[in-house]
mmCIF file of N, CA and C in Angstrom:
data_model
loop_
_atom_site.group_PDB
_atom_site.id
_atom_site.type_symbol
_atom_site.label_atom_id
_atom_site.label_comp_id
_atom_site.label_asym_id
_atom_site.label_seq_id
_atom_site.Cartn_x
_atom_site.Cartn_y
_atom_site.Cartn_z
ATOM 1 N N MET A 30 -0.967 78.090 -68.335
ATOM 2 C CA MET A 30 -0.927 78.496 -66.939
ATOM 3 C C MET A 30 -2.211 78.107 -66.216
ATOM 4 N N THR A 31 -3.348 78.224 -66.885
ATOM 5 C CA THR A 31 -4.605 77.872 -66.220
ATOM 6 C C THR A 31 -4.703 76.365 -65.982
ATOM 7 N N ARG A 32 -4.098 75.547 -66.868
ATOM 8 C CA ARG A 32 -4.094 74.095 -66.635
ATOM 9 C C ARG A 32 -3.297 73.765 -65.385
ATOM 10 N N LEU A 33 -2.193 74.475 -65.179
ATOM 11 C CA LEU A 33 -1.374 74.240 -63.994
ATOM 12 C C LEU A 33 -2.133 74.613 -62.728
ATOM 13 N N VAL A 34 -2.800 75.747 -62.758
ATOM 14 C CA VAL A 34 -3.583 76.185 -61.598
ATOM 15 C C VAL A 34 -4.704 75.196 -61.315
ATOM 16 N N LEU A 35 -5.375 74.737 -62.357
ATOM 17 C CA LEU A 35 -6.448 73.764 -62.187
ATOM 18 C C LEU A 35 -5.911 72.451 -61.614
ATOM 19 N N ALA A 36 -4.761 71.999 -62.109
ATOM 20 C CA ALA A 36 -4.164 70.763 -61.599
ATOM 21 C C ALA A 36 -3.793 70.899 -60.129
ATOM 22 N N VAL A 37 -3.228 72.032 -59.754
ATOM 23 C CA VAL A 37 -2.865 72.255 -58.351
ATOM 24 C C VAL A 37 -4.110 72.257 -57.474
ATOM 25 N N LEU A 38 -5.180 72.885 -57.938
ATOM 26 C CA LEU A 38 -6.424 72.911 -57.165
ATOM 27 C C LEU A 38 -7.033 71.516 -57.020
ATOM 28 N N VAL A 39 -7.012 70.748 -58.093
ATOM 29 C CA VAL A 39 -7.575 69.390 -58.037
ATOM 30 C C VAL A 39 -6.777 68.519 -57.072
ATOM 31 N N HIS A 40 -5.461 68.566 -57.170
ATOM 32 C CA HIS A 40 -4.641 67.753 -56.276
ATOM 33 C C HIS A 40 -4.751 68.231 -54.828
ATOM 34 N N GLY A 41 -4.842 69.520 -54.635
ATOM 35 C CA GLY A 41 -5.050 70.043 -53.284
ATOM 36 C C GLY A 41 -6.363 69.579 -52.693
ATOM 37 N N PHE A 42 -7.413 69.558 -53.512
ATOM 38 C CA PHE A 42 -8.716 69.090 -53.043
ATOM 39 C C PHE A 42 -8.669 67.602 -52.700
ATOM 40 N N ILE A 43 -7.960 66.824 -53.495
ATOM 41 C CA ILE A 43 -7.840 65.392 -53.210
ATOM 42 C C ILE A 43 -7.084 65.173 -51.900
ATOM 43 N N PHE A 44 -6.018 65.929 -51.666
ATOM 44 C CA PHE A 44 -5.308 65.822 -50.390
ATOM 45 C C PHE A 44 -6.213 66.247 -49.233
ATOM 46 N N PHE A 45 -7.034 67.266 -49.447
ATOM 47 C CA PHE A 45 -7.987 67.694 -48.418
ATOM 48 C C PHE A 45 -8.977 66.570 -48.096
ATOM 49 N N LEU A 46 -9.467 65.883 -49.122
ATOM 50 C CA LEU A 46 -10.376 64.752 -48.894
ATOM 51 C C LEU A 46 -9.687 63.647 -48.098
ATOM 52 N N ALA A 47 -8.411 63.424 -48.357
ATOM 53 C CA ALA A 47 -7.672 62.414 -47.595
ATOM 54 C C ALA A 47 -7.562 62.811 -46.126
ATOM 55 N N VAL A 48 -7.362 64.092 -45.859
ATOM 56 C CA VAL A 48 -7.302 64.563 -44.470
ATOM 57 C C VAL A 48 -8.657 64.392 -43.797
ATOM 58 N N VAL A 49 -9.730 64.665 -44.520
ATOM 59 C CA VAL A 49 -11.080 64.472 -43.972
ATOM 60 C C VAL A 49 -11.306 62.997 -43.649
ATOM 61 N N LEU A 50 -10.896 62.103 -44.546
ATOM 62 C CA LEU A 50 -11.024 60.665 -44.283
ATOM 63 C C LEU A 50 -10.207 60.250 -43.066
ATOM 64 N N LEU A 51 -9.009 60.785 -42.941
ATOM 65 C CA LEU A 51 -8.162 60.471 -41.792
ATOM 66 C C LEU A 51 -8.811 60.932 -40.497
ATOM 67 N N TYR A 52 -9.333 62.135 -40.491
ATOM 68 C CA TYR A 52 -9.995 62.680 -39.306
ATOM 69 C C TYR A 52 -11.263 61.894 -38.978
ATOM 70 N N ALA A 53 -12.029 61.532 -40.007
ATOM 71 C CA ALA A 53 -13.235 60.726 -39.789
ATOM 72 C C ALA A 53 -12.862 59.356 -39.236
ATOM 73 N N GLY A 54 -11.787 58.780 -39.735
ATOM 74 C CA GLY A 54 -11.331 57.492 -39.217
ATOM 75 C C GLY A 54 -10.928 57.570 -37.766
ATOM 76 N N LEU A 55 -10.315 58.675 -37.382
ATOM 77 C CA LEU A 55 -9.953 58.868 -35.977
ATOM 78 C C LEU A 55 -11.199 58.943 -35.110
ATOM 79 N N GLY A 56 -12.173 59.723 -35.544
ATOM 80 C CA GLY A 56 -13.410 59.859 -34.769
ATOM 81 C C GLY A 56 -14.183 58.560 -34.677
ATOM 82 N N VAL A 57 -14.334 57.881 -35.803
ATOM 83 C CA VAL A 57 -15.073 56.612 -35.813
ATOM 84 C C VAL A 57 -14.319 55.559 -35.014
ATOM 85 N N GLY A 58 -13.010 55.538 -35.161
ATOM 86 C CA GLY A 58 -12.205 54.547 -34.450
ATOM 87 C C GLY A 58 -12.256 54.715 -32.947
ATOM 88 N N LEU A 59 -12.287 55.941 -32.482
ATOM 89 C CA LEU A 59 -12.333 56.184 -31.040
ATOM 90 C C LEU A 59 -13.738 56.050 -30.474
ATOM 91 N N ALA A 60 -14.743 56.412 -31.252
ATOM 92 C CA ALA A 60 -16.109 56.450 -30.732
ATOM 93 C C ALA A 60 -16.877 55.150 -30.943
ATOM 94 N N ALA A 61 -16.674 54.491 -32.066
ATOM 95 C CA ALA A 61 -17.558 53.370 -32.379
ATOM 96 C C ALA A 61 -16.797 52.081 -32.678
ATOM 97 N N SER A 62 -16.089 52.055 -33.774
ATOM 98 C CA SER A 62 -15.499 50.804 -34.248
ATOM 99 C C SER A 62 -14.048 51.021 -34.669
ATOM 100 N N PRO A 63 -13.111 50.475 -33.913
ATOM 101 C CA PRO A 63 -11.708 50.612 -34.304
ATOM 102 C C PRO A 63 -11.398 49.992 -35.672
ATOM 103 N N VAL A 64 -12.117 48.938 -36.033
ATOM 104 C CA VAL A 64 -11.879 48.297 -37.332
ATOM 105 C C VAL A 64 -12.291 49.230 -38.464
ATOM 106 N N LEU A 65 -13.456 49.845 -38.339
ATOM 107 C CA LEU A 65 -13.913 50.785 -39.363
ATOM 108 C C LEU A 65 -13.012 52.021 -39.403
ATOM 109 N N GLY A 66 -12.584 52.497 -38.244
ATOM 110 C CA GLY A 66 -11.660 53.631 -38.206
ATOM 111 C C GLY A 66 -10.346 53.312 -38.894
ATOM 112 N N GLY A 67 -9.831 52.107 -38.651
ATOM 113 C CA GLY A 67 -8.599 51.682 -39.318
ATOM 114 C C GLY A 67 -8.779 51.563 -40.816
ATOM 115 N N ALA A 68 -9.949 51.078 -41.230
ATOM 116 C CA ALA A 68 -10.231 50.978 -42.663
ATOM 117 C C ALA A 68 -10.264 52.363 -43.311
ATOM 118 N N LEU A 69 -10.823 53.341 -42.613
ATOM 119 C CA LEU A 69 -10.840 54.709 -43.147
ATOM 120 C C LEU A 69 -9.428 55.275 -43.234
ATOM 121 N N TRP A 70 -8.570 54.944 -42.272
ATOM 122 C CA TRP A 70 -7.176 55.386 -42.321
ATOM 123 C C TRP A 70 -6.465 54.769 -43.518
ATOM 124 N N ILE A 71 -6.707 53.481 -43.751
ATOM 125 C CA ILE A 71 -6.089 52.816 -44.904
ATOM 126 C C ILE A 71 -6.589 53.442 -46.203
ATOM 127 N N LEU A 72 -7.879 53.738 -46.269
ATOM 128 C CA LEU A 72 -8.436 54.391 -47.453
ATOM 129 C C LEU A 72 -7.800 55.765 -47.665
ATOM 130 N N ALA A 73 -7.612 56.522 -46.591
ATOM 131 C CA ALA A 73 -6.966 57.834 -46.704
ATOM 132 C C ALA A 73 -5.535 57.688 -47.214
ATOM 133 N N ALA A 74 -4.820 56.682 -46.722
ATOM 134 C CA ALA A 74 -3.449 56.450 -47.182
ATOM 135 C C ALA A 74 -3.425 56.088 -48.665
ATOM 136 N N LEU A 75 -4.380 55.275 -49.103
ATOM 137 C CA LEU A 75 -4.452 54.915 -50.519
ATOM 138 C C LEU A 75 -4.759 56.125 -51.394
ATOM 139 N N VAL A 76 -5.603 57.016 -50.909
ATOM 140 C CA VAL A 76 -5.915 58.240 -51.660
ATOM 141 C C VAL A 76 -4.662 59.100 -51.800
ATOM 142 N N VAL A 77 -3.894 59.235 -50.717
ATOM 143 C CA VAL A 77 -2.672 60.046 -50.765
ATOM 144 C C VAL A 77 -1.653 59.424 -51.718
ATOM 145 N N VAL A 78 -1.437 58.118 -51.598
ATOM 146 C CA VAL A 78 -0.464 57.449 -52.470
ATOM 147 C C VAL A 78 -0.907 57.539 -53.932
ATOM 148 N N GLY A 79 -2.186 57.325 -54.188
ATOM 149 C CA GLY A 79 -2.686 57.435 -55.555
ATOM 150 C C GLY A 79 -2.516 58.831 -56.119
ATOM 151 N N ASN A 80 -2.740 59.835 -55.301
ATOM 152 C CA ASN A 80 -2.579 61.218 -55.749
ATOM 153 C C ASN A 80 -1.110 61.522 -56.047
ATOM 154 N N ILE A 81 -0.216 61.033 -55.210
ATOM 155 C CA ILE A 81 1.211 61.254 -55.446
ATOM 156 C C ILE A 81 1.655 60.554 -56.726
ATOM 157 N N VAL A 82 1.181 59.328 -56.940
ATOM 158 C CA VAL A 82 1.512 58.608 -58.180
ATOM 159 C C VAL A 82 0.997 59.383 -59.387
ATOM 160 N N TRP A 83 -0.217 59.908 -59.277
ATOM 161 C CA TRP A 83 -0.792 60.689 -60.372
ATOM 162 C C TRP A 83 0.056 61.931 -60.653
ATOM 163 N N ILE A 84 0.503 62.621 -59.611
ATOM 164 C CA ILE A 84 1.333 63.818 -59.781
ATOM 165 C C ILE A 84 2.651 63.449 -60.462
ATOM 166 N N VAL A 85 3.308 62.395 -59.988
ATOM 167 C CA VAL A 85 4.602 61.998 -60.548
ATOM 168 C C VAL A 85 4.455 61.566 -62.005
ATOM 169 N N ARG A 86 3.402 60.822 -62.319
ATOM 170 C CA ARG A 86 3.190 60.399 -63.712
ATOM 171 C C ARG A 86 2.952 61.593 -64.626
ATOM 172 N N ARG A 87 2.250 62.611 -64.121
ATOM 173 C CA ARG A 87 2.037 63.820 -64.939
ATOM 174 C C ARG A 87 3.356 64.549 -65.171
ATOM 175 N N LEU A 88 4.228 64.558 -64.161
ATOM 176 C CA LEU A 88 5.497 65.266 -64.304
ATOM 177 C C LEU A 88 6.468 64.538 -65.230
ATOM 178 N N LEU A 89 6.375 63.212 -65.296
ATOM 179 C CA LEU A 89 7.326 62.435 -66.094
ATOM 180 C C LEU A 89 6.947 62.304 -67.561
ATOM 181 N N ARG A 90 5.733 62.687 -67.929
ATOM 182 C CA ARG A 90 5.369 62.543 -69.342
ATOM 183 C C ARG A 90 5.710 63.760 -70.146
#
């Protein structure tokens, strides 16, 4: 049970980091550099997709 709770917390934290990256990309994109903001959005999307792949692989083994 504690492994499950730890896994949920880790994945939740990773999703939180992706939201922070998305928000930072919005701020940077609007204030300074749209290219850098877009790159941060792409990085946030990659973090989310990677986290989902990690979750699915854990469930299928």
